[in-house]
Coordinates of C-alpha atoms in Angstrom, one line a residue:
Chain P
X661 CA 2.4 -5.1 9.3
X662 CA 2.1 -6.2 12.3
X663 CA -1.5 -6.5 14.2
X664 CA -4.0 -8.4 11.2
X665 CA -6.5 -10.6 13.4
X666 CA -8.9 -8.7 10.8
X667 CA -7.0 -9.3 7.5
X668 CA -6.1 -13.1 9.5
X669 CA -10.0 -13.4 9.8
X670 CA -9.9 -13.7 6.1
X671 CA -7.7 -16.8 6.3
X672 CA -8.5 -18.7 2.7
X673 CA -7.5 -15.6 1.2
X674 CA -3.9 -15.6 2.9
X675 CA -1.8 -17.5 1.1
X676 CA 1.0 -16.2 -0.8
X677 CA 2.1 -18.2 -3.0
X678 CA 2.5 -21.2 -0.2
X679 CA 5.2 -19.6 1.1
X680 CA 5.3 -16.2 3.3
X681 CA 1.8 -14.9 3.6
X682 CA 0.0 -13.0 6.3
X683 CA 2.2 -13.6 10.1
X684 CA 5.5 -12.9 8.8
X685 CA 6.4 -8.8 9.1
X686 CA 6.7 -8.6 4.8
X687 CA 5.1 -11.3 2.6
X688 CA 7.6 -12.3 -0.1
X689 CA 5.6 -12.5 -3.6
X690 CA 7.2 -12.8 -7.2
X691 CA 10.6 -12.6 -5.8
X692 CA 9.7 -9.3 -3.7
X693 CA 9.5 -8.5 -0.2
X694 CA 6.5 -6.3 0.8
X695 CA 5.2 -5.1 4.0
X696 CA 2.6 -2.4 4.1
X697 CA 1.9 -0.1 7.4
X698 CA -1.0 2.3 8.1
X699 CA -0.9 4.9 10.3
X700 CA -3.7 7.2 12.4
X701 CA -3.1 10.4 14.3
X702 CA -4.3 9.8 18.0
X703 CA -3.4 6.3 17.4
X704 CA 0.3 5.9 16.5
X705 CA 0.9 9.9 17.2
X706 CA -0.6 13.2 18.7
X707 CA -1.6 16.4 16.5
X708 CA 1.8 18.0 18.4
X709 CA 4.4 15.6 17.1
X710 CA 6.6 17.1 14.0
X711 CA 5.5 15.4 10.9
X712 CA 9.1 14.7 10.4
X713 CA 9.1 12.2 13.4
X714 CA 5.8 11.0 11.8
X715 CA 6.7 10.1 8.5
X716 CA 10.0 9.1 9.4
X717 CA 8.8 6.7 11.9
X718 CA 6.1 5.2 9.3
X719 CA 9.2 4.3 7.0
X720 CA 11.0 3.0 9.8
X721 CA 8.3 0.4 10.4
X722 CA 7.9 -0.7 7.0
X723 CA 11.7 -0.9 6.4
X724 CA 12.1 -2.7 9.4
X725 CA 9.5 -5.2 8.3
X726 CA 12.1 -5.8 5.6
X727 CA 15.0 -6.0 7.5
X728 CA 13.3 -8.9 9.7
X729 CA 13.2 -10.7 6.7
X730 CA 16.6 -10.3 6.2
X731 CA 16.0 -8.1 3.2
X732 CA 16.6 -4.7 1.9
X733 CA 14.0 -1.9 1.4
X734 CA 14.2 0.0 -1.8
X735 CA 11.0 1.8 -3.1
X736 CA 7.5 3.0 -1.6
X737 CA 4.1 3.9 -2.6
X738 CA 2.5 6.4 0.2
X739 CA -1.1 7.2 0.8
X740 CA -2.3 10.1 2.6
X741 CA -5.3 11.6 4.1
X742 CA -4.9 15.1 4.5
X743 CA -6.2 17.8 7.2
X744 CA -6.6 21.2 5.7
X745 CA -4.5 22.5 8.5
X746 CA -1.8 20.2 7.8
X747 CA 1.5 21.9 5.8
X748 CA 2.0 20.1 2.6
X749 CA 5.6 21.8 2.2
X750 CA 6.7 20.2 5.6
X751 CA 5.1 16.5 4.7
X752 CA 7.2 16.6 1.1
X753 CA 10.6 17.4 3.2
X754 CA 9.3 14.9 5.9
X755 CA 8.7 12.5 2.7
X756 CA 12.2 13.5 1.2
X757 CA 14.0 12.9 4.5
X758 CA 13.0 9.7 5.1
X759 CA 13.2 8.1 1.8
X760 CA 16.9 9.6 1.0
X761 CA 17.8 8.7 4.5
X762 CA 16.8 5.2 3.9
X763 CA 18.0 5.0 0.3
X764 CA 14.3 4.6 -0.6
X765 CA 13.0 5.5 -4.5
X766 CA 9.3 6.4 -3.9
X767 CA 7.6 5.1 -7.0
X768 CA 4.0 6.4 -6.7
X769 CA 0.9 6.9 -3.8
X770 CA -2.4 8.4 -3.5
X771 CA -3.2 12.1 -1.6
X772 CA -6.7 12.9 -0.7
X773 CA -8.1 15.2 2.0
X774 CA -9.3 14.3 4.8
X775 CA -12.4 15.9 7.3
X776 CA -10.8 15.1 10.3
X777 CA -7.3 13.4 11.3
X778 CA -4.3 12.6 9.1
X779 CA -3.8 9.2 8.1
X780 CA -1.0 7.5 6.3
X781 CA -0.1 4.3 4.8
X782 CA 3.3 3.0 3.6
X783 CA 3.5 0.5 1.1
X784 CA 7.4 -0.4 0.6
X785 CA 8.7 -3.1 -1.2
X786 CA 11.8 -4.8 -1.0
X787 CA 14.3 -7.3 -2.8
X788 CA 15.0 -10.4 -0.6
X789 CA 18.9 -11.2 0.7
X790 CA 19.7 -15.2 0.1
X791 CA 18.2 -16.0 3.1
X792 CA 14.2 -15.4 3.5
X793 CA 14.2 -15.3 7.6
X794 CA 11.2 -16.0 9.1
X795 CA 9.0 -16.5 12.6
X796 CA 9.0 -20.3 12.2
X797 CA 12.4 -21.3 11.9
X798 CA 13.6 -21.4 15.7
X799 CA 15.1 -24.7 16.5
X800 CA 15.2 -26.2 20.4
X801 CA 18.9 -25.8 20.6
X802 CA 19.3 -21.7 19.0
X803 CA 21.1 -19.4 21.1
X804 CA 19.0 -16.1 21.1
X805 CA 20.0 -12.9 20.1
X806 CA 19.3 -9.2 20.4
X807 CA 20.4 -6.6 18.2
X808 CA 21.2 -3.7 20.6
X809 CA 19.4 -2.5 24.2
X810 CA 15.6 -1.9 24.2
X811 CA 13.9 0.0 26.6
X812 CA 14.5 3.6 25.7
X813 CA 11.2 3.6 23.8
X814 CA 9.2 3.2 26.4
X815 CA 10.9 5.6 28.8
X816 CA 10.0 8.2 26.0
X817 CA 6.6 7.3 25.3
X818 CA 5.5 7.6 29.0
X819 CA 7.2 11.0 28.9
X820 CA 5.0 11.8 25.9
X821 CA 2.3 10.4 27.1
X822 CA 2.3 12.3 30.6
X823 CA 2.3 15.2 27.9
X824 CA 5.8 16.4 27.6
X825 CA 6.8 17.0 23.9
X826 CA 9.6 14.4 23.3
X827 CA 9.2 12.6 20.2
X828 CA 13.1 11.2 19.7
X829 CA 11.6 7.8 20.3
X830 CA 9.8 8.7 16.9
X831 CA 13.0 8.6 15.1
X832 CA 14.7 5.1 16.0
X833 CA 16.5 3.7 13.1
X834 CA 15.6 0.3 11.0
X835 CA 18.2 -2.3 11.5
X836 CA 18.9 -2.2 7.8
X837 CA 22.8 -3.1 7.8
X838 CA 22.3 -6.3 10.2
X839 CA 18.9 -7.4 8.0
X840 CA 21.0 -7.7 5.0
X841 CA 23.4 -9.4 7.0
X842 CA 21.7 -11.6 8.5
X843 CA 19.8 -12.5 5.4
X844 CA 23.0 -13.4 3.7
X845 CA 24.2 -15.2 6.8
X846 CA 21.2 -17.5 7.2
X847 CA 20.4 -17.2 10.5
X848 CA 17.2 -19.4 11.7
X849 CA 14.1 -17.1 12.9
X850 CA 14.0 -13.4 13.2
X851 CA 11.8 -10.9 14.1
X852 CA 12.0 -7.0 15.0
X853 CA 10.5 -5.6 18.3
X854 CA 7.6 -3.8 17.2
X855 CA 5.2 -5.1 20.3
X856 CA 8.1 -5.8 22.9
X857 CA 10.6 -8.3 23.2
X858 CA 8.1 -10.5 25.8
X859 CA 5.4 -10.4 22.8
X860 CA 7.3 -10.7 20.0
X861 CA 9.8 -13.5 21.2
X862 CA 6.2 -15.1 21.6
X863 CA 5.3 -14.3 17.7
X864 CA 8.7 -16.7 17.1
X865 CA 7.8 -19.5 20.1
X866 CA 4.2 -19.4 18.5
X867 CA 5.3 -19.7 14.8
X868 CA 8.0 -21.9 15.7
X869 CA 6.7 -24.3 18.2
X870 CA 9.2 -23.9 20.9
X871 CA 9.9 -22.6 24.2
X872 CA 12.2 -19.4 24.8
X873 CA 14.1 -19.3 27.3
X874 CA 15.7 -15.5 28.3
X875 CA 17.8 -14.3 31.3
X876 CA 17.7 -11.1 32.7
X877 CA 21.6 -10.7 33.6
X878 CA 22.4 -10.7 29.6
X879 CA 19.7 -8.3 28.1
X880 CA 21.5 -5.3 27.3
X881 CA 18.7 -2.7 28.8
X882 CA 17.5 0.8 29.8
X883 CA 15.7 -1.0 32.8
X884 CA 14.4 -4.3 32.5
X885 CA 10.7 -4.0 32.7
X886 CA 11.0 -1.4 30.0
X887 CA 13.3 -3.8 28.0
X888 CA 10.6 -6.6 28.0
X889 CA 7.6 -4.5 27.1
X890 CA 9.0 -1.6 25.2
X891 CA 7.5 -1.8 21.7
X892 CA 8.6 0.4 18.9
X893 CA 12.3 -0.5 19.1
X894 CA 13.2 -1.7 15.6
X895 CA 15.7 -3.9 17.1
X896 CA 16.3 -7.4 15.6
X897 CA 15.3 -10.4 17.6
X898 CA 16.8 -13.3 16.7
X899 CA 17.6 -17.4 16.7
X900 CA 21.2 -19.2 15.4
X901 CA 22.4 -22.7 15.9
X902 CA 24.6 -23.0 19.2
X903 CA 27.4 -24.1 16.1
X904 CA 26.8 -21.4 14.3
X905 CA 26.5 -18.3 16.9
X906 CA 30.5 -17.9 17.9
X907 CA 31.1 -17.5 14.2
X908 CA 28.2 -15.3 13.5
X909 CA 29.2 -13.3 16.5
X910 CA 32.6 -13.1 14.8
X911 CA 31.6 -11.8 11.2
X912 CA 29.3 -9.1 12.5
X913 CA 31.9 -7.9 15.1
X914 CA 34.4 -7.6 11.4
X915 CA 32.0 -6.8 9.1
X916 CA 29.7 -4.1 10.5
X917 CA 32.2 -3.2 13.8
X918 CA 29.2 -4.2 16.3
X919 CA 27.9 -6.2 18.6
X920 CA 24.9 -8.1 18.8
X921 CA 23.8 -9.8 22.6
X922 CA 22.4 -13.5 23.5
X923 CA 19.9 -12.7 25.5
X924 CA 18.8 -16.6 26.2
X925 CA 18.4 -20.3 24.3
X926 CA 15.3 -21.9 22.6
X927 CA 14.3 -25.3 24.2
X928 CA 11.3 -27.6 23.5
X929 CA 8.1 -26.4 24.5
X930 CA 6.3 -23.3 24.5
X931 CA 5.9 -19.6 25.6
X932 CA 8.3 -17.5 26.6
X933 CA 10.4 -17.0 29.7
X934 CA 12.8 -14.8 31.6
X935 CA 14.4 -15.8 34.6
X936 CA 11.3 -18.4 34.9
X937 CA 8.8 -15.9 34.6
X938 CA 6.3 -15.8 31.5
X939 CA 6.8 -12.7 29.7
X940 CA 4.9 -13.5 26.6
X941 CA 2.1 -11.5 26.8
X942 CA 4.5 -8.6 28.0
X943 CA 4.2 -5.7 25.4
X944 CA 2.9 -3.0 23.9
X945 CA -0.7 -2.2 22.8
X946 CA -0.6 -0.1 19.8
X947 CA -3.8 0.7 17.6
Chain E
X191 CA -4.0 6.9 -7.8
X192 CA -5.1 9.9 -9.6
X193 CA -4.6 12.6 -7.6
X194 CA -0.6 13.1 -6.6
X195 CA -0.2 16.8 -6.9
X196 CA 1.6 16.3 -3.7
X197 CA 3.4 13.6 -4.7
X198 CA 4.3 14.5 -7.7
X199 CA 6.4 17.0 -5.8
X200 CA 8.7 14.5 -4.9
X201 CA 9.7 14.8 -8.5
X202 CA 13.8 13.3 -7.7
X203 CA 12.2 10.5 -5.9
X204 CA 9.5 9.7 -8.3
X205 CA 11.3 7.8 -11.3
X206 CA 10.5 4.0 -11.2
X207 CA 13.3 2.0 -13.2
X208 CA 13.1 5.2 -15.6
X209 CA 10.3 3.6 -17.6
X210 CA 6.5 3.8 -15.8
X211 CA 6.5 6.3 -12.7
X212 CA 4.0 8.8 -11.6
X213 CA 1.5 9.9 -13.6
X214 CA 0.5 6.6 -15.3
X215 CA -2.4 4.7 -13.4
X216 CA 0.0 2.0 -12.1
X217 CA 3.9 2.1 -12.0
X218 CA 5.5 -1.3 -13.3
X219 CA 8.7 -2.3 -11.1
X220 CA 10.4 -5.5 -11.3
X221 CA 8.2 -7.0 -13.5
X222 CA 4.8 -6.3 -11.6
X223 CA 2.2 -3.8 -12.0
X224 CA 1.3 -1.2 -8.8
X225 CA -1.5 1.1 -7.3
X226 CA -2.3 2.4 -4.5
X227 CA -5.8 4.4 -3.7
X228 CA -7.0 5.3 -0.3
X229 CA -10.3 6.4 0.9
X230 CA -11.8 8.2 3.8
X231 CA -15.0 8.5 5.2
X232 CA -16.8 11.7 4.3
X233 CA -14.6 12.4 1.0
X234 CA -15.0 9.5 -1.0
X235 CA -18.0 8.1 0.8
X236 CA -21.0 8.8 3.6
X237 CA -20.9 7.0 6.6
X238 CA -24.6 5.6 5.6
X239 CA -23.3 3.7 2.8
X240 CA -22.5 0.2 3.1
X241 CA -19.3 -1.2 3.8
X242 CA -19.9 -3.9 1.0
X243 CA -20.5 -0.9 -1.6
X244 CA -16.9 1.4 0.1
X245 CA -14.9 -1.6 -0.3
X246 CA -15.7 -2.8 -3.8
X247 CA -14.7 0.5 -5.4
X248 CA -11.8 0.8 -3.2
X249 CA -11.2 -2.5 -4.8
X250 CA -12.5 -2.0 -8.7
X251 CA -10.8 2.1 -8.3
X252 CA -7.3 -0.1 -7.7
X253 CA -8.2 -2.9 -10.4
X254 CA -9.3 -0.6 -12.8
X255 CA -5.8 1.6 -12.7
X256 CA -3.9 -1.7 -13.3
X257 CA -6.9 -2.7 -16.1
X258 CA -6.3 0.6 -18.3
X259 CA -2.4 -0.4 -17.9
X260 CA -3.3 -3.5 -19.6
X261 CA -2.7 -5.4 -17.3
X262 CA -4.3 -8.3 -14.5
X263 CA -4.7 -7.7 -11.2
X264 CA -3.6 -10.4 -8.7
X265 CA -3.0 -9.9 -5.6
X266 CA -3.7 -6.9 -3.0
X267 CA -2.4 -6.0 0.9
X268 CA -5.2 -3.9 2.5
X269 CA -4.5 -1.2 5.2
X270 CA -7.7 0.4 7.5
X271 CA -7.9 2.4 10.4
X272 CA -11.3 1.6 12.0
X273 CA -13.6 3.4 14.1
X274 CA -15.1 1.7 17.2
X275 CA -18.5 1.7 15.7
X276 CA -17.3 0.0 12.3
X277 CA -18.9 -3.2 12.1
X278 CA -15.7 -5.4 11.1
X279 CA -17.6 -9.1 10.4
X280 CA -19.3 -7.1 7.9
X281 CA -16.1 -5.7 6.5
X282 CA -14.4 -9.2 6.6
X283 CA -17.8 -10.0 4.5
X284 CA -17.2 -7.0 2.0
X285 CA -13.2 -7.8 1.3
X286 CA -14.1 -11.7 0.7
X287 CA -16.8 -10.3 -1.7
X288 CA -14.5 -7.9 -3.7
X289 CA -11.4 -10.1 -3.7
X290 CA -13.2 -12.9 -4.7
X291 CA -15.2 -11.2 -7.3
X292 CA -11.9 -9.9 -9.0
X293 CA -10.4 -13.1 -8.1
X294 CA -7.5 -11.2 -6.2
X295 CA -5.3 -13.0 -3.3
X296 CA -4.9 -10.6 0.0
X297 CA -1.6 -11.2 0.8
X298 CA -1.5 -8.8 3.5
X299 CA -2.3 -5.6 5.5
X300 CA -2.3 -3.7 8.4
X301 CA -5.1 -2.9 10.6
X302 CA -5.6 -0.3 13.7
X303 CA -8.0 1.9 15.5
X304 CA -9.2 5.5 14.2
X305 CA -10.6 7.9 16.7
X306 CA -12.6 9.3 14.2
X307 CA -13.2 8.5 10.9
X308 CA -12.8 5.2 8.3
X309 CA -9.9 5.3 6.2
X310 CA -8.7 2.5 4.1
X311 CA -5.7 2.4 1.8
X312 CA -5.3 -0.8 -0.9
X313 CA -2.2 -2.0 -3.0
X314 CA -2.9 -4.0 -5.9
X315 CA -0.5 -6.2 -7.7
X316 CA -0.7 -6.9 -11.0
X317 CA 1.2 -9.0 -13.7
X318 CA 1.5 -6.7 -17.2
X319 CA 0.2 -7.8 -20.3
X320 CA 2.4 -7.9 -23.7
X321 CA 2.2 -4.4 -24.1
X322 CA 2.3 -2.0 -21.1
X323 CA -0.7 0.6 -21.9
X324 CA 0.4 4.4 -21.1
X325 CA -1.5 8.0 -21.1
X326 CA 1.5 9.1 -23.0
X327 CA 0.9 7.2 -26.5
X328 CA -1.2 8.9 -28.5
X329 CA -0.2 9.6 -32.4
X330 CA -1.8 12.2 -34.4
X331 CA -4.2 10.1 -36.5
X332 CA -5.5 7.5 -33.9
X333 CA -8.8 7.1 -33.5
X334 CA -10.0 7.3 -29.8
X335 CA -12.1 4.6 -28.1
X336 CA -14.8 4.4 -25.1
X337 CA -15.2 1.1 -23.5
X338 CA -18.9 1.5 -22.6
X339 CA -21.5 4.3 -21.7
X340 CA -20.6 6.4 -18.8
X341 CA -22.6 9.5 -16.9
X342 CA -24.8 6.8 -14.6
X343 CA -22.1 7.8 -11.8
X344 CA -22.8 11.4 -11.6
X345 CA -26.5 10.7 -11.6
X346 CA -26.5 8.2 -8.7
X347 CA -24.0 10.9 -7.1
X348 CA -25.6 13.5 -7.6
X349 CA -29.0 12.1 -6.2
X350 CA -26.8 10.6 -3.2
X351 CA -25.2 13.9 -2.1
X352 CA -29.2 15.2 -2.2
X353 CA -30.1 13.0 0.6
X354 CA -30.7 9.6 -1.2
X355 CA -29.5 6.3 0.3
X356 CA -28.3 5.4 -3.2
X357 CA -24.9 3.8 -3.2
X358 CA -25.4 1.6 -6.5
X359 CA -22.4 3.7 -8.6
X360 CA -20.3 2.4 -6.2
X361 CA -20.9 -1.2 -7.5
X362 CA -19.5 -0.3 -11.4
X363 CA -17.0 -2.5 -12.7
X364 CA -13.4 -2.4 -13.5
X365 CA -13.2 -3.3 -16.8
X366 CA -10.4 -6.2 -16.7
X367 CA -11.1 -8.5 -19.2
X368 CA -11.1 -5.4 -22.1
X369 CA -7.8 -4.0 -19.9
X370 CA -5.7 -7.5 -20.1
X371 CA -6.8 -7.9 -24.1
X372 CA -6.1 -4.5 -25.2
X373 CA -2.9 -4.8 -23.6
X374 CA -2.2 -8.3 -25.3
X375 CA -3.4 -6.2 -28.6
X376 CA -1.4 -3.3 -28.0
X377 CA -3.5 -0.3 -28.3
X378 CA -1.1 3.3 -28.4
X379 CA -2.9 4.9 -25.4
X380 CA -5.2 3.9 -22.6
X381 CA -6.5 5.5 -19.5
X382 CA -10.0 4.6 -17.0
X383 CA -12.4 7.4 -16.5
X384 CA -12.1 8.1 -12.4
X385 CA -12.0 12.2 -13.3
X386 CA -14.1 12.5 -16.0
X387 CA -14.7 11.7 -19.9
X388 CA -13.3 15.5 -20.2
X389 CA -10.3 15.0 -17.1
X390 CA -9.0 12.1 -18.2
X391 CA -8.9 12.6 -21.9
X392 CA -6.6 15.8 -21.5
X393 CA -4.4 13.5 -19.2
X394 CA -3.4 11.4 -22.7
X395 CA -3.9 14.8 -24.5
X396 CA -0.9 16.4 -21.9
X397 CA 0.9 13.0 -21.7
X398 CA 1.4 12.5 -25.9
X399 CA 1.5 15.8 -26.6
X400 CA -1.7 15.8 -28.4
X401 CA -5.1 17.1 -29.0
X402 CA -8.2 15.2 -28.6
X403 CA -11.5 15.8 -30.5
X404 CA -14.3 14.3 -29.4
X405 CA -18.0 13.8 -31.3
X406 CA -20.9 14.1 -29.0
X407 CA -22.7 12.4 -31.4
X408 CA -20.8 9.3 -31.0
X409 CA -20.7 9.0 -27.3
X410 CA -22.8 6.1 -25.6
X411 CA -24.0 8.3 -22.6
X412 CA -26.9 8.7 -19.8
X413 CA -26.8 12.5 -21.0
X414 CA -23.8 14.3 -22.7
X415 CA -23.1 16.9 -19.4
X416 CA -22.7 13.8 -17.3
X417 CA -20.7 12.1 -19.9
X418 CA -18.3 14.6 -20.3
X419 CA -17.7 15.2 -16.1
X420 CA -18.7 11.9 -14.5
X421 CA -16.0 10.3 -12.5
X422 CA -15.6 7.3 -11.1
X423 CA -17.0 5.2 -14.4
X424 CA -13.7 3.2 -14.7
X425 CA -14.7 2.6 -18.1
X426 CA -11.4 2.7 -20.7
X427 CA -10.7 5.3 -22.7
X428 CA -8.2 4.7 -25.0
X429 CA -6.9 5.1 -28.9
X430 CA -5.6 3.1 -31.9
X431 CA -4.0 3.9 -35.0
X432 CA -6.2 4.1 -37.5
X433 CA -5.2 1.5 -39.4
X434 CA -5.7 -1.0 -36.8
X435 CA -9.3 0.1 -35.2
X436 CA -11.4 -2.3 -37.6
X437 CA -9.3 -5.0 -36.5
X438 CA -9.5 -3.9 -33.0
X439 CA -13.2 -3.6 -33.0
X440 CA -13.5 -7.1 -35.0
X441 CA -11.7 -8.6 -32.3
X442 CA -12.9 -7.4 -29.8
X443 CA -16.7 -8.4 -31.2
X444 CA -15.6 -11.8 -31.6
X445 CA -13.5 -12.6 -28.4
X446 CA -15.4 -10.3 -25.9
X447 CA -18.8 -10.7 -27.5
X448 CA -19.4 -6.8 -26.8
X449 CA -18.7 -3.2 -28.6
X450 CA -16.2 -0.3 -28.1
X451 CA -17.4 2.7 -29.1
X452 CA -15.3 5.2 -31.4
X453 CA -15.9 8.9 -30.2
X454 CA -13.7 10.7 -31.4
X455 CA -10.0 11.4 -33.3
X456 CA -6.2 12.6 -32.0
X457 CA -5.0 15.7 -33.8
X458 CA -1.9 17.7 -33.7
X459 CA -2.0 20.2 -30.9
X460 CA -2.8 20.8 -27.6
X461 CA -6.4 20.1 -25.0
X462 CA -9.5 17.8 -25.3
X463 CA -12.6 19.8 -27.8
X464 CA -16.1 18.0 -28.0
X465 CA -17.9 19.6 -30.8
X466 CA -15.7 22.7 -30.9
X467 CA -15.8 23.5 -27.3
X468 CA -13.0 23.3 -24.9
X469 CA -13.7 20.5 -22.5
X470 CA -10.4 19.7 -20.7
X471 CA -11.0 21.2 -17.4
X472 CA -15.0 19.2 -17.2
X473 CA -14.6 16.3 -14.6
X474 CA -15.4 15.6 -10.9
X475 CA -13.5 16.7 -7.6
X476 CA -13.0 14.4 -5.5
X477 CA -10.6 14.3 -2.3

């Protein structure tokens, strides 16, 4: 749920319920969080990827919508368009995988055939944690965080894209255990890297009206052009008050035995920095 | 969200709060009424028809499933996969039509590219009525209800797969306003005609055990062979207990200012019969 300048076109139909509507990675409505992802062979994947790195992927993105919000993913709908070559046995265990793996009930979808490609869309909906984290909380002041290294996803894709078979980038995990947490913590903006950390620390700057501000030497990293435009990742990006990140830091490092990296601070302004470069429109261009 | 052989194959995944899962038109979780329907170009529709015409049954196909739930559809997240040629100020023009014409917020979405084909995928939201309305309620002795004549949609079809630019079956209505007060009524079974008169009575026939028998002397139709097997009507069928129907009919005369028509009765036993004759298996492929 990421790329809507369409569905955005249709702006006075947007609003949910004055709250969380379309710019957020799940809209929260009647007390659930819901995020919907769709997609398209040749687009998102190639006719040679295992449909088990397909589907497992399309969950990942939808339950990492969730997780941004600092929520928890618990039951799908799933649509699909289906090939006549395609091998319905393998889609239900790639189906089975991913919701059991995720802890996901899948409560209903729609199959149809299809003349051409294979197509998918995830519905998944989700129940929210205390704390509804959003794009447009950053406050000039955060310190800013990053959930793990980025980078690898990129590395892969190239690989794939140069036409080697290597789909493990396919099968990156949600950040399930640190959206809850985070939720329940209150931390002030968040965000996962679906577009790259240059364009999607943007998404926050935008939303929030500041300026971040990264450096280089903290971002944990598979290479550092990779780290800022590596889309994909699933990681969490996100923004805590500079009196609230030593604890935070703390209760993650007891409670869920891992770290989490500042990668930089938000300040007044705008766009996004590292090392006094502008990386904002650094990312990924997916579909 | 008819057709989920495949989904249905995901039978330990496919239980929703125990009460309303697959099988029934919507699921209801956490209070709110679900569907999900997808579409693709050159299954569900040509590529000559108009995008106003695709997404207003995309839109009436979803409405209607939460309609014969007796419910009210509220708000939707829409998901396409667009081809390069897809004109998409006209498809920003067709989803204002259809949301505005069912009065339904877009809360959010998902849009990409498609290399080949249009695909689009809706989830509709709805809040239940009183009484949720299910396929499996039928009792021996209710008398069964259709909610207006049907077999115009296999004609227009059947004229539009012969060459004829006629896309005006696409346009039929969902029939909310009968949906939301039969469910504030509480009638013992209810299902919308998107397989076919014949289809879609054995699914409440299957569901409650039951067997329907039908009077082709009572149906409202354009012709009784397209009444039996014309899909995509998303007129109600549903059925009372007998001593309720001249209520029913009363009210519905008074409040709604229109008829229901009484076709037929539910007997002990098994399969839909019109006249005699074993009419179960009559009703339209599609996807």
């Amino acid at each position: 749920m990421k790329e809507f300048a369409f569905i955005k076109s249709l702006k006075n139909l947007s609003s949910a319920d004055g709250l969380h509507g379309i710019g957020d990675d799940a809209v929260l409505t009647d007390g659930l969080l819901i995020a919907k992802d769709i997609v398209a062979e040749g687009v998102h994947f190639t006719k040679y990827a295992p449909l088990q790195n397909i589907i497992f992927r399309l969950f990942t993105a939808n339950v990492s919508d969730i997780a941004a919000m600092g929520g928890q993913a618990e039951k799908a709908l799933l649509g699909v368009a289906l090939p006549s070559t395609l091998n319905k046995e393998k889609l239900t265990e790639a189906v089975r995988y991913a919701c059991s793996y995720y802890d996901i009930k899948l409560i209903g979808g729609d199959t149809t055939s299809s003349i051409s490609h294979f197509f998918a869309s995830l519905t998944i909906i989700g129940s929210p944690s205390e704390n509804i984290l959003t794009r447009n909380g950053a406050k000039e002041g955060d310190e800013v965080y990053l959930s793990r290294p980025v980078g690898g996803a990129a590395a892969m894709l190239a690989r794939e894209l140069a036409g080697e078979r290597v789909y493990e980038h396919y099968l990156y995990k949600a950040e399930t255990e640190l959206g809850e947490y985070l939720g329940g913590f209150g931390v002030n903006s968040c965000i996962d890297i679906s577009d790259g950390l240059g364009r999607d620390a943007s998404h926050i700057a935008e939303a929030s009206g500041v300026r971040i501000e990264l450096d280089s030497r903290l971002i944990p990293e598979y290479g550092i052009s990779d780290a800022v435009s590596s889309g994909e990742e699933f990681a969490l990006l996100f923004t805590v008050p500079k009196s609230r990140a030593k604890e935070m830091e703390e209760l993650i490092h007891r409670d869920l035995k891992r770290p989490v990296y500042r990668i930089g601070k938000v300040k007044k302004g705008a766009g996004v920095f590292m090392d006094g470069e502008d990386i904002s429109e650094k990312g990924w261009e997916h579909g």
